[in-house]
């Protein structure tokens, strides 16, 4: 496009905000109008390349359906489908009404303020949950995602990798086993393409031939929710039949050699209380961290008159019931195929091999098994995700070249300052205990008083762009929040706003706001990146950045001193960058402090505005920390005993199918409202349709394109058009994520695709036999309209 | 010199970033998609493969669109890039009919992406470059190429699936990929000699 006559023509470095990946962008502004968004080649995040969402951000900025001023509900009635009869009000009126409510709650019980945010906006989410909520004295902040059970992944990543998420090593992996996971798109897309070209073999286990499975060499369609049975069978074959495991890794880097008494507790040294291992050379037990001869990982040993077995031995025992034949019955995958995958995976790991990187010899285990939402998104998600994670551990592929790595598990800081620093460390039993990162440090955090739970009767709810009603919390459950005062902070008058909000505040999009720097890095080797999101244009109309609004609310509530104190703690500010209690900083000043506090006075906001991104190389021991650290990974064999098929996987008379959802890579959150991305989905064969296997459809008289209903056992149903595809398991109906909006305020998205979460039942009885997990699938029947 | 492109289907993940990168570069109107992606399935359950195939103007050496254009609006440059001169195009659409790849789009309506709304500040600037009543298509980003840059879809591709260069230069990266990776072209039987090559998935 031609630039304006003699006017402004600038490129502004900033950070994408269309999904949680935070790629670096350059925004082209000509005469005050954003004319293009490109990837920032200087940023390690995206390396100058953007996905469809990131490129389409202009359509979010200028969408005429965006909220442009605060609104007050004119209709006292609330509920799904009710017209809110919005009445425009001034910011002053809106904040006055909000502050009045918040003052009441704070006086009665601050815990009854509930705030939820979206993972798509990590920086504003961090300020709201990490600063404002503690300053208000409410611990009831949470993240609402579209898919349930992300907590399962985070917990396992903490427990096994000292991180919050995991990814396969894109630089050395040669065999990638994906369980309902997508490692092909997003920030790793380029490196994974390199891996495919150099011959990495990919096997995708999932019920739908998703865009990720499309790129695998082999698609193994599985009965959804049975991924854990497959993983247990693979473990059984590796440990008990093929004996393809890394004994040295198990001995040194896991609790595998720890002796367990018949009652399930660790056998401990009477003097030190430390867990005991069996010294095979000396023929007696000794504390795990004492020097001695070779330690046994298999076998039964008598300690203090009791027969003790090692954790590793118990793990072998726990998976023994999962013969390939038993798993075949559970998963619909042929037993011979399961044997083949186990052998391929175990052999691909090349146990015992090493690689020299930067002059240092490290173990090489070029095989990784990855558990994604398709596998952990069930009520059996915890044992399933553990079994998959253990595939990496038993072949020695945890946080070593080629294997499964914790994302950003170790930070040794910038070479100049050694900050920020966090490293995995061991507890007194020698087990991995990750040091809190600055983002979630726990010193001076509100003490846990047992009420850190969803209060079913909050007085005030602030929904920061998560559109709770369409999230994994379940629409009916959320709709019961009618009684409370709901503030919706959003880009659009979305479903949650229309059904529940008393007041709606027009948020600034990522192209209109300033966010503090966040440290992140792409998968594998390369550079750390720290970038500041800066506005490409000032907020249009009356839109305001919610972090700034929270600052003002804090001042109006009289808790600005607490906000300052929490800012110091949360962003790790040290003298001289700390905020004094009585100081009243603007948001810009605050972000400047955070920049200087983290990166020195020479790297204030002005530096980031000019340069966009601060980078420094990742060190080898940051990428592959296992060989450099003594902390052991707990194998948690006892969780596997409880594995059983997920609720939606159990047959019920009249409900012959299982409904699953899958992520659509060119959508996230509310992007169906983006007309460029909507145009993609309109032309693409699957994402706006409900996918059925042709054989399944034929038996029901359903033809391609027919309008159909999908109805759950609880009578919930969604409507859509049928797409017949061989790429779906015959027992399954597959629905793309992010579809099915009904809000009047999102007319582009309205009616496009199907709203999968409407099929799910969420109540306090739903969580499965293992904690932290609910079933993200539904047992359904399908019929023509 | 003959400008051409190689698209590596092993690298391509069918993510549609090329479609939107093109849109962002050229600000084309609703419904006009110069760089498309189609998806095709092969086989029956459970032995199924799906392939994503990115499409654009093939800049054929023997381009039927050039032959049928009655006004000379569609023109092949010396470097092989097929362009359309909007001032000469009379909107007869013979070229749309004759293109075997469906790569041409007639600009019929003056509507916006947000139906029933006036063009937003971005669209107002963008659509000024796209008159109605004429045919449009991918031009390999000639304005970029003439400045020594690669086309927008090439520069942005998140998996680096696209390579652009001189097909006549035996040393070029495109020639090397075509030789080493068993490249093929679409509808070779029509003998239009496309300048866009594909590497097998």
mmCIF file of N, CA and C in Angstrom, chain A residues 352-458:
data_model
loop_
_atom_site.group_PDB
_atom_site.id
_atom_site.type_symbol
_atom_site.label_atom_id
_atom_site.label_comp_id
_atom_site.label_asym_id
_atom_site.label_seq_id
_atom_site.Cartn_x
_atom_site.Cartn_y
_atom_site.Cartn_z
ATOM 1 N N UNK A 352 21.771 -45.060 26.043
ATOM 2 C CA UNK A 352 23.218 -45.186 26.184
ATOM 3 C C UNK A 352 23.997 -44.278 25.253
ATOM 4 N N UNK A 353 23.324 -43.710 24.244
ATOM 5 C CA UNK A 353 24.055 -42.870 23.282
ATOM 6 C C UNK A 353 24.288 -41.474 23.857
ATOM 7 N N UNK A 354 25.272 -40.787 23.286
ATOM 8 C CA UNK A 354 25.581 -39.427 23.728
ATOM 9 C C UNK A 354 25.748 -38.522 22.509
ATOM 10 N N UNK A 355 25.724 -37.231 22.774
ATOM 11 C CA UNK A 355 25.940 -36.251 21.721
ATOM 12 C C UNK A 355 26.825 -35.148 22.302
ATOM 13 N N UNK A 356 27.707 -34.614 21.468
ATOM 14 C CA UNK A 356 28.561 -33.523 21.938
ATOM 15 C C UNK A 356 28.032 -32.202 21.409
ATOM 16 N N UNK A 357 27.640 -31.327 22.350
ATOM 17 C CA UNK A 357 27.129 -30.006 21.990
ATOM 18 C C UNK A 357 27.987 -28.970 22.707
ATOM 19 N N UNK A 358 28.436 -27.971 21.987
ATOM 20 C CA UNK A 358 29.285 -26.917 22.536
ATOM 21 C C UNK A 358 30.449 -27.531 23.337
ATOM 22 N N UNK A 359 30.982 -28.609 22.808
ATOM 23 C CA UNK A 359 32.136 -29.231 23.436
ATOM 24 C C UNK A 359 31.816 -30.063 24.673
ATOM 25 N N UNK A 360 30.525 -30.234 24.958
ATOM 26 C CA UNK A 360 30.185 -31.034 26.145
ATOM 27 C C UNK A 360 29.397 -32.265 25.727
ATOM 28 N N UNK A 361 29.744 -33.384 26.336
ATOM 29 C CA UNK A 361 29.079 -34.642 26.008
ATOM 30 C C UNK A 361 27.847 -34.817 26.888
ATOM 31 N N UNK A 362 26.685 -34.978 26.244
ATOM 32 C CA UNK A 362 25.434 -35.137 26.983
ATOM 33 C C UNK A 362 24.735 -36.396 26.504
ATOM 34 N N UNK A 363 23.860 -36.967 27.369
ATOM 35 C CA UNK A 363 23.074 -38.113 26.902
ATOM 36 C C UNK A 363 22.209 -37.701 25.717
ATOM 37 N N UNK A 364 22.046 -38.577 24.742
ATOM 38 C CA UNK A 364 21.148 -38.320 23.617
ATOM 39 C C UNK A 364 20.026 -39.349 23.661
ATOM 40 N N UNK A 365 18.780 -38.863 23.795
ATOM 41 C CA UNK A 365 17.622 -39.767 23.793
ATOM 42 C C UNK A 365 16.598 -39.192 22.820
ATOM 43 N N UNK A 366 16.803 -39.425 21.516
ATOM 44 C CA UNK A 366 15.971 -38.725 20.528
ATOM 45 C C UNK A 366 14.572 -39.311 20.346
ATOM 46 N N UNK A 367 13.837 -39.495 21.428
ATOM 47 C CA UNK A 367 12.450 -39.950 21.351
ATOM 48 C C UNK A 367 11.654 -39.220 22.413
ATOM 49 N N UNK A 368 10.484 -38.741 22.057
ATOM 50 C CA UNK A 368 9.664 -38.014 23.025
ATOM 51 C C UNK A 368 8.203 -38.406 22.871
ATOM 52 N N UNK A 369 7.527 -38.562 24.004
ATOM 53 C CA UNK A 369 6.083 -38.787 24.023
ATOM 54 C C UNK A 369 5.447 -37.546 24.646
ATOM 55 N N UNK A 370 4.474 -36.970 23.954
ATOM 56 C CA UNK A 370 3.873 -35.715 24.396
ATOM 57 C C UNK A 370 2.388 -35.912 24.655
ATOM 58 N N UNK A 371 1.949 -35.463 25.814
ATOM 59 C CA UNK A 371 0.538 -35.549 26.164
ATOM 60 C C UNK A 371 -0.108 -34.183 25.955
ATOM 61 N N UNK A 372 -1.116 -34.106 25.109
ATOM 62 C CA UNK A 372 -1.811 -32.845 24.856
ATOM 63 C C UNK A 372 -3.226 -32.874 25.396
ATOM 64 N N UNK A 373 -3.973 -31.800 25.159
ATOM 65 C CA UNK A 373 -5.328 -31.686 25.708
ATOM 66 C C UNK A 373 -6.241 -32.826 25.263
ATOM 67 N N UNK A 374 -6.001 -33.360 24.063
ATOM 68 C CA UNK A 374 -6.838 -34.462 23.601
ATOM 69 C C UNK A 374 -6.721 -35.679 24.481
ATOM 70 N N UNK A 375 -5.576 -35.834 25.180
ATOM 71 C CA UNK A 375 -5.376 -37.001 26.048
ATOM 72 C C UNK A 375 -5.660 -36.674 27.511
ATOM 73 N N UNK A 376 -5.184 -35.521 27.989
ATOM 74 C CA UNK A 376 -5.420 -35.228 29.408
ATOM 75 C C UNK A 376 -6.781 -34.588 29.669
ATOM 76 N N UNK A 377 -7.489 -34.242 28.593
ATOM 77 C CA UNK A 377 -8.784 -33.579 28.785
ATOM 78 C C UNK A 377 -9.919 -34.519 29.147
ATOM 79 N N UNK A 378 -9.659 -35.442 30.049
ATOM 80 C CA UNK A 378 -10.683 -36.396 30.486
ATOM 81 C C UNK A 378 -10.634 -36.514 31.995
ATOM 82 N N UNK A 379 -11.662 -37.164 32.567
ATOM 83 C CA UNK A 379 -11.658 -37.290 34.029
ATOM 84 C C UNK A 379 -10.556 -38.252 34.497
ATOM 85 N N UNK A 380 -10.003 -39.030 33.580
ATOM 86 C CA UNK A 380 -8.837 -39.857 33.935
ATOM 87 C C UNK A 380 -7.539 -39.170 33.494
ATOM 88 N N UNK A 381 -7.597 -37.867 33.334
ATOM 89 C CA UNK A 381 -6.472 -37.122 32.764
ATOM 90 C C UNK A 381 -5.180 -37.245 33.543
ATOM 91 N N UNK A 382 -5.276 -37.329 34.864
ATOM 92 C CA UNK A 382 -4.030 -37.350 35.634
ATOM 93 C C UNK A 382 -3.230 -38.630 35.438
ATOM 94 N N UNK A 383 -3.829 -39.815 35.646
ATOM 95 C CA UNK A 383 -3.027 -41.020 35.378
ATOM 96 C C UNK A 383 -2.652 -41.162 33.908
ATOM 97 N N UNK A 384 -3.536 -40.707 33.013
ATOM 98 C CA UNK A 384 -3.216 -40.777 31.583
ATOM 99 C C UNK A 384 -1.977 -39.950 31.283
ATOM 100 N N UNK A 385 -1.978 -38.704 31.741
ATOM 101 C CA UNK A 385 -0.855 -37.815 31.455
ATOM 102 C C UNK A 385 0.417 -38.330 32.116
ATOM 103 N N UNK A 386 0.270 -38.922 33.296
ATOM 104 C CA UNK A 386 1.453 -39.466 33.970
ATOM 105 C C UNK A 386 2.035 -40.630 33.167
ATOM 106 N N UNK A 387 1.155 -41.549 32.734
ATOM 107 C CA UNK A 387 1.652 -42.718 31.988
ATOM 108 C C UNK A 387 2.404 -42.270 30.741
ATOM 109 N N UNK A 388 1.874 -41.261 30.056
ATOM 110 C CA UNK A 388 2.532 -40.757 28.847
ATOM 111 C C UNK A 388 3.871 -40.109 29.212
ATOM 112 N N UNK A 389 3.856 -39.317 30.288
ATOM 113 C CA UNK A 389 5.091 -38.647 30.708
ATOM 114 C C UNK A 389 6.156 -39.669 31.098
ATOM 115 N N UNK A 390 5.724 -40.781 31.710
ATOM 116 C CA UNK A 390 6.690 -41.784 32.165
ATOM 117 C C UNK A 390 7.373 -42.505 31.006
ATOM 118 N N UNK A 391 6.721 -42.500 29.833
ATOM 119 C CA UNK A 391 7.386 -43.108 28.676
ATOM 120 C C UNK A 391 8.741 -42.435 28.465
ATOM 121 N N UNK A 392 8.769 -41.107 28.641
ATOM 122 C CA UNK A 392 10.030 -40.380 28.485
ATOM 123 C C UNK A 392 10.997 -40.728 29.609
ATOM 124 N N UNK A 393 10.475 -40.816 30.825
ATOM 125 C CA UNK A 393 11.349 -41.044 31.973
ATOM 126 C C UNK A 393 12.027 -42.413 31.907
ATOM 127 N N UNK A 394 11.274 -43.448 31.517
ATOM 128 C CA UNK A 394 11.871 -44.792 31.570
ATOM 129 C C UNK A 394 12.953 -44.985 30.510
ATOM 130 N N UNK A 395 12.845 -44.241 29.403
ATOM 131 C CA UNK A 395 13.922 -44.367 28.403
ATOM 132 C C UNK A 395 14.984 -43.295 28.612
ATOM 133 N N UNK A 396 14.864 -42.533 29.682
ATOM 134 C CA UNK A 396 15.899 -41.548 30.022
ATOM 135 C C UNK A 396 15.832 -40.280 29.199
ATOM 136 N N UNK A 397 14.611 -39.947 28.699
ATOM 137 C CA UNK A 397 14.498 -38.823 27.766
ATOM 138 C C UNK A 397 13.950 -37.554 28.416
ATOM 139 N N UNK A 398 14.035 -37.461 29.736
ATOM 140 C CA UNK A 398 13.535 -36.260 30.414
ATOM 141 C C UNK A 398 14.598 -35.177 30.485
ATOM 142 N N UNK A 399 14.365 -34.047 29.847
ATOM 143 C CA UNK A 399 15.258 -32.879 29.890
ATOM 144 C C UNK A 399 16.703 -33.191 29.490
ATOM 145 N N UNK A 400 16.818 -34.038 28.454
ATOM 146 C CA UNK A 400 18.122 -34.285 27.818
ATOM 147 C C UNK A 400 17.932 -34.085 26.316
ATOM 148 N N UNK A 401 19.013 -33.913 25.541
ATOM 149 C CA UNK A 401 18.872 -33.719 24.103
ATOM 150 C C UNK A 401 18.026 -34.815 23.452
ATOM 151 N N UNK A 402 17.057 -34.395 22.624
ATOM 152 C CA UNK A 402 16.227 -35.326 21.885
ATOM 153 C C UNK A 402 14.926 -35.698 22.553
ATOM 154 N N UNK A 403 14.815 -35.465 23.859
ATOM 155 C CA UNK A 403 13.663 -35.949 24.597
ATOM 156 C C UNK A 403 12.611 -34.886 24.875
ATOM 157 N N UNK A 404 11.914 -35.056 25.995
ATOM 158 C CA UNK A 404 10.867 -34.117 26.375
ATOM 159 C C UNK A 404 11.444 -33.114 27.374
ATOM 160 N N UNK A 405 11.260 -31.835 27.078
ATOM 161 C CA UNK A 405 11.891 -30.790 27.874
ATOM 162 C C UNK A 405 10.853 -29.943 28.589
ATOM 163 N N UNK A 406 11.203 -29.493 29.782
ATOM 164 C CA UNK A 406 10.378 -28.500 30.462
ATOM 165 C C UNK A 406 10.637 -27.144 29.825
ATOM 166 N N UNK A 407 9.577 -26.397 29.612
ATOM 167 C CA UNK A 407 9.714 -25.107 28.937
ATOM 168 C C UNK A 407 10.244 -24.061 29.916
ATOM 169 N N UNK A 408 11.410 -23.528 29.625
ATOM 170 C CA UNK A 408 11.972 -22.487 30.488
ATOM 171 C C UNK A 408 12.137 -22.928 31.931
ATOM 172 N N UNK A 409 12.511 -24.194 32.152
ATOM 173 C CA UNK A 409 12.607 -24.720 33.512
ATOM 174 C C UNK A 409 13.749 -24.075 34.293
ATOM 175 N N UNK A 410 14.779 -23.708 33.590
ATOM 176 C CA UNK A 410 15.948 -23.138 34.244
ATOM 177 C C UNK A 410 16.257 -21.781 33.627
ATOM 178 N N UNK A 411 16.455 -20.785 34.473
ATOM 179 C CA UNK A 411 16.950 -19.500 33.983
ATOM 180 C C UNK A 411 18.148 -19.113 34.825
ATOM 181 N N UNK A 412 19.284 -18.970 34.195
ATOM 182 C CA UNK A 412 20.493 -18.559 34.914
ATOM 183 C C UNK A 412 20.717 -17.060 34.750
ATOM 184 N N UNK A 413 19.784 -16.391 34.097
ATOM 185 C CA UNK A 413 19.841 -14.939 33.996
ATOM 186 C C UNK A 413 20.685 -14.438 32.854
ATOM 187 N N UNK A 414 20.613 -13.121 32.662
ATOM 188 C CA UNK A 414 21.414 -12.507 31.611
ATOM 189 C C UNK A 414 22.881 -12.554 32.026
ATOM 190 N N UNK A 415 23.767 -12.703 31.053
ATOM 191 C CA UNK A 415 25.187 -12.820 31.391
ATOM 192 C C UNK A 415 25.682 -11.638 32.242
ATOM 193 N N UNK A 416 25.159 -10.446 31.990
ATOM 194 C CA UNK A 416 25.625 -9.246 32.698
ATOM 195 C C UNK A 416 25.210 -9.237 34.164
ATOM 196 N N UNK A 417 24.004 -9.761 34.455
ATOM 197 C CA UNK A 417 23.451 -9.589 35.797
ATOM 198 C C UNK A 417 23.219 -10.901 36.530
ATOM 199 N N UNK A 418 23.131 -12.013 35.808
ATOM 200 C CA UNK A 418 22.745 -13.277 36.440
ATOM 201 C C UNK A 418 21.278 -13.298 36.864
ATOM 202 N N UNK A 419 20.521 -12.310 36.399
ATOM 203 C CA UNK A 419 19.101 -12.230 36.746
ATOM 204 C C UNK A 419 18.277 -12.169 35.461
ATOM 205 N N UNK A 420 17.042 -12.645 35.481
ATOM 206 C CA UNK A 420 16.396 -13.388 36.565
ATOM 207 C C UNK A 420 16.893 -14.837 36.616
ATOM 208 N N UNK A 421 16.841 -15.390 37.834
ATOM 209 C CA UNK A 421 17.385 -16.716 38.038
ATOM 210 C C UNK A 421 16.366 -17.623 38.716
ATOM 211 N N UNK A 422 16.165 -18.778 38.150
ATOM 212 C CA UNK A 422 15.444 -19.840 38.839
ATOM 213 C C UNK A 422 15.992 -21.173 38.374
ATOM 214 N N UNK A 423 16.140 -22.109 39.292
ATOM 215 C CA UNK A 423 16.676 -23.419 38.943
ATOM 216 C C UNK A 423 15.887 -24.494 39.684
ATOM 217 N N UNK A 424 15.748 -25.677 39.097
ATOM 218 C CA UNK A 424 15.090 -26.762 39.815
ATOM 219 C C UNK A 424 15.966 -27.155 41.009
ATOM 220 N N UNK A 425 15.337 -27.507 42.111
ATOM 221 C CA UNK A 425 16.153 -27.980 43.225
ATOM 222 C C UNK A 425 15.453 -29.141 43.922
ATOM 223 N N UNK A 426 16.215 -29.830 44.728
ATOM 224 C CA UNK A 426 15.703 -31.041 45.371
ATOM 225 C C UNK A 426 15.206 -30.712 46.772
ATOM 226 N N UNK A 427 14.157 -31.423 47.221
ATOM 227 C CA UNK A 427 13.730 -31.289 48.619
ATOM 228 C C UNK A 427 14.582 -32.227 49.481
ATOM 229 N N UNK A 428 14.238 -32.366 50.756
ATOM 230 C CA UNK A 428 15.099 -33.141 51.641
ATOM 231 C C UNK A 428 15.100 -34.628 51.276
ATOM 232 N N UNK A 429 14.082 -35.076 50.533
ATOM 233 C CA UNK A 429 14.064 -36.461 50.066
ATOM 234 C C UNK A 429 14.785 -36.625 48.730
ATOM 235 N N UNK A 430 15.363 -35.517 48.239
ATOM 236 C CA UNK A 430 16.089 -35.591 46.977
ATOM 237 C C UNK A 430 15.202 -35.437 45.759
ATOM 238 N N UNK A 431 13.897 -35.166 45.987
ATOM 239 C CA UNK A 431 12.959 -35.103 44.860
ATOM 240 C C UNK A 431 12.823 -33.673 44.338
ATOM 241 N N UNK A 432 12.549 -33.583 43.044
ATOM 242 C CA UNK A 432 12.468 -32.293 42.365
ATOM 243 C C UNK A 432 11.415 -31.385 43.013
ATOM 244 N N UNK A 433 11.882 -30.192 43.329
ATOM 245 C CA UNK A 433 10.951 -29.194 43.871
ATOM 246 C C UNK A 433 11.345 -27.901 43.180
ATOM 247 N N UNK A 434 10.479 -27.439 42.310
ATOM 248 C CA UNK A 434 10.901 -26.299 41.508
ATOM 249 C C UNK A 434 10.816 -25.015 42.313
ATOM 250 N N UNK A 435 11.859 -24.212 42.194
ATOM 251 C CA UNK A 435 11.866 -22.914 42.867
ATOM 252 C C UNK A 435 10.832 -22.032 42.186
ATOM 253 N N UNK A 436 10.062 -21.281 42.955
ATOM 254 C CA UNK A 436 9.072 -20.437 42.306
ATOM 255 C C UNK A 436 9.757 -19.415 41.396
ATOM 256 N N UNK A 437 9.142 -19.164 40.262
ATOM 257 C CA UNK A 437 9.674 -18.149 39.361
ATOM 258 C C UNK A 437 9.206 -16.791 39.874
ATOM 259 N N UNK A 438 9.838 -15.700 39.400
ATOM 260 C CA UNK A 438 9.383 -14.391 39.852
ATOM 261 C C UNK A 438 7.898 -14.167 39.594
ATOM 262 N N UNK A 439 7.383 -14.800 38.549
ATOM 263 C CA UNK A 439 5.971 -14.583 38.217
ATOM 264 C C UNK A 439 5.034 -15.172 39.268
ATOM 265 N N UNK A 440 5.466 -16.160 40.006
ATOM 266 C CA UNK A 440 4.541 -16.714 40.993
ATOM 267 C C UNK A 440 5.246 -16.992 42.312
ATOM 268 N N UNK A 441 6.148 -16.108 42.665
ATOM 269 C CA UNK A 441 6.870 -16.314 43.916
ATOM 270 C C UNK A 441 5.880 -16.341 45.083
ATOM 271 N N UNK A 442 6.204 -17.051 46.118
ATOM 272 C CA UNK A 442 5.238 -17.247 47.182
ATOM 273 C C UNK A 442 5.585 -16.506 48.465
ATOM 274 N N UNK A 443 6.785 -15.881 48.525
ATOM 275 C CA UNK A 443 7.077 -15.146 49.747
ATOM 276 C C UNK A 443 6.108 -13.973 49.864
ATOM 277 N N UNK A 444 5.567 -13.799 51.032
ATOM 278 C CA UNK A 444 4.645 -12.711 51.279
ATOM 279 C C UNK A 444 3.345 -12.825 50.470
ATOM 280 N N UNK A 445 3.043 -13.984 50.007
ATOM 281 C CA UNK A 445 1.788 -14.248 49.305
ATOM 282 C C UNK A 445 0.707 -14.430 50.379
ATOM 283 N N UNK A 446 -0.553 -14.104 50.109
ATOM 284 C CA UNK A 446 -1.561 -14.302 51.150
ATOM 285 C C UNK A 446 -1.536 -15.740 51.654
ATOM 286 N N UNK A 447 -1.548 -15.903 52.970
ATOM 287 C CA UNK A 447 -1.488 -17.245 53.536
ATOM 288 C C UNK A 447 -2.719 -18.030 53.112
ATOM 289 N N UNK A 448 -2.516 -19.297 52.790
ATOM 290 C CA UNK A 448 -3.622 -20.164 52.383
ATOM 291 C C UNK A 448 -4.492 -20.457 53.596
ATOM 292 N N UNK A 449 -5.753 -20.116 53.492
ATOM 293 C CA UNK A 449 -6.606 -20.319 54.666
ATOM 294 C C UNK A 449 -7.679 -21.369 54.397
ATOM 295 N N UNK A 450 -7.460 -22.188 53.387
ATOM 296 C CA UNK A 450 -8.409 -23.259 53.131
ATOM 297 C C UNK A 450 -9.601 -22.814 52.308
ATOM 298 N N UNK A 451 -9.640 -21.548 51.920
ATOM 299 C CA UNK A 451 -10.772 -21.082 51.145
ATOM 300 C C UNK A 451 -10.377 -20.749 49.708
ATOM 301 N N UNK A 452 -9.236 -21.291 49.290
ATOM 302 C CA UNK A 452 -8.796 -21.051 47.922
ATOM 303 C C UNK A 452 -9.563 -21.990 47.008
ATOM 304 N N UNK A 453 -10.856 -21.826 47.036
ATOM 305 C CA UNK A 453 -11.687 -22.688 46.217
ATOM 306 C C UNK A 453 -12.749 -21.823 45.572
ATOM 307 N N UNK A 454 -13.323 -22.319 44.505
ATOM 308 C CA UNK A 454 -14.377 -21.599 43.829
ATOM 309 C C UNK A 454 -15.514 -21.382 44.801
ATOM 310 N N UNK A 455 -15.758 -20.140 45.133
ATOM 311 C CA UNK A 455 -16.877 -19.841 46.015
ATOM 312 C C UNK A 455 -18.132 -19.828 45.162
ATOM 313 N N UNK A 456 -19.057 -20.744 45.392
ATOM 314 C CA UNK A 456 -20.225 -20.796 44.523
ATOM 315 C C UNK A 456 -21.107 -19.544 44.648
ATOM 316 N N UNK A 457 -20.872 -18.720 45.656
ATOM 317 C CA UNK A 457 -21.715 -17.532 45.776
ATOM 318 C C UNK A 457 -20.864 -16.267 45.919
ATOM 319 N N UNK A 458 -20.092 -15.935 44.898
ATOM 320 C CA UNK A 458 -19.336 -14.692 44.994
ATOM 321 C C UNK A 458 -20.288 -13.499 44.912
#
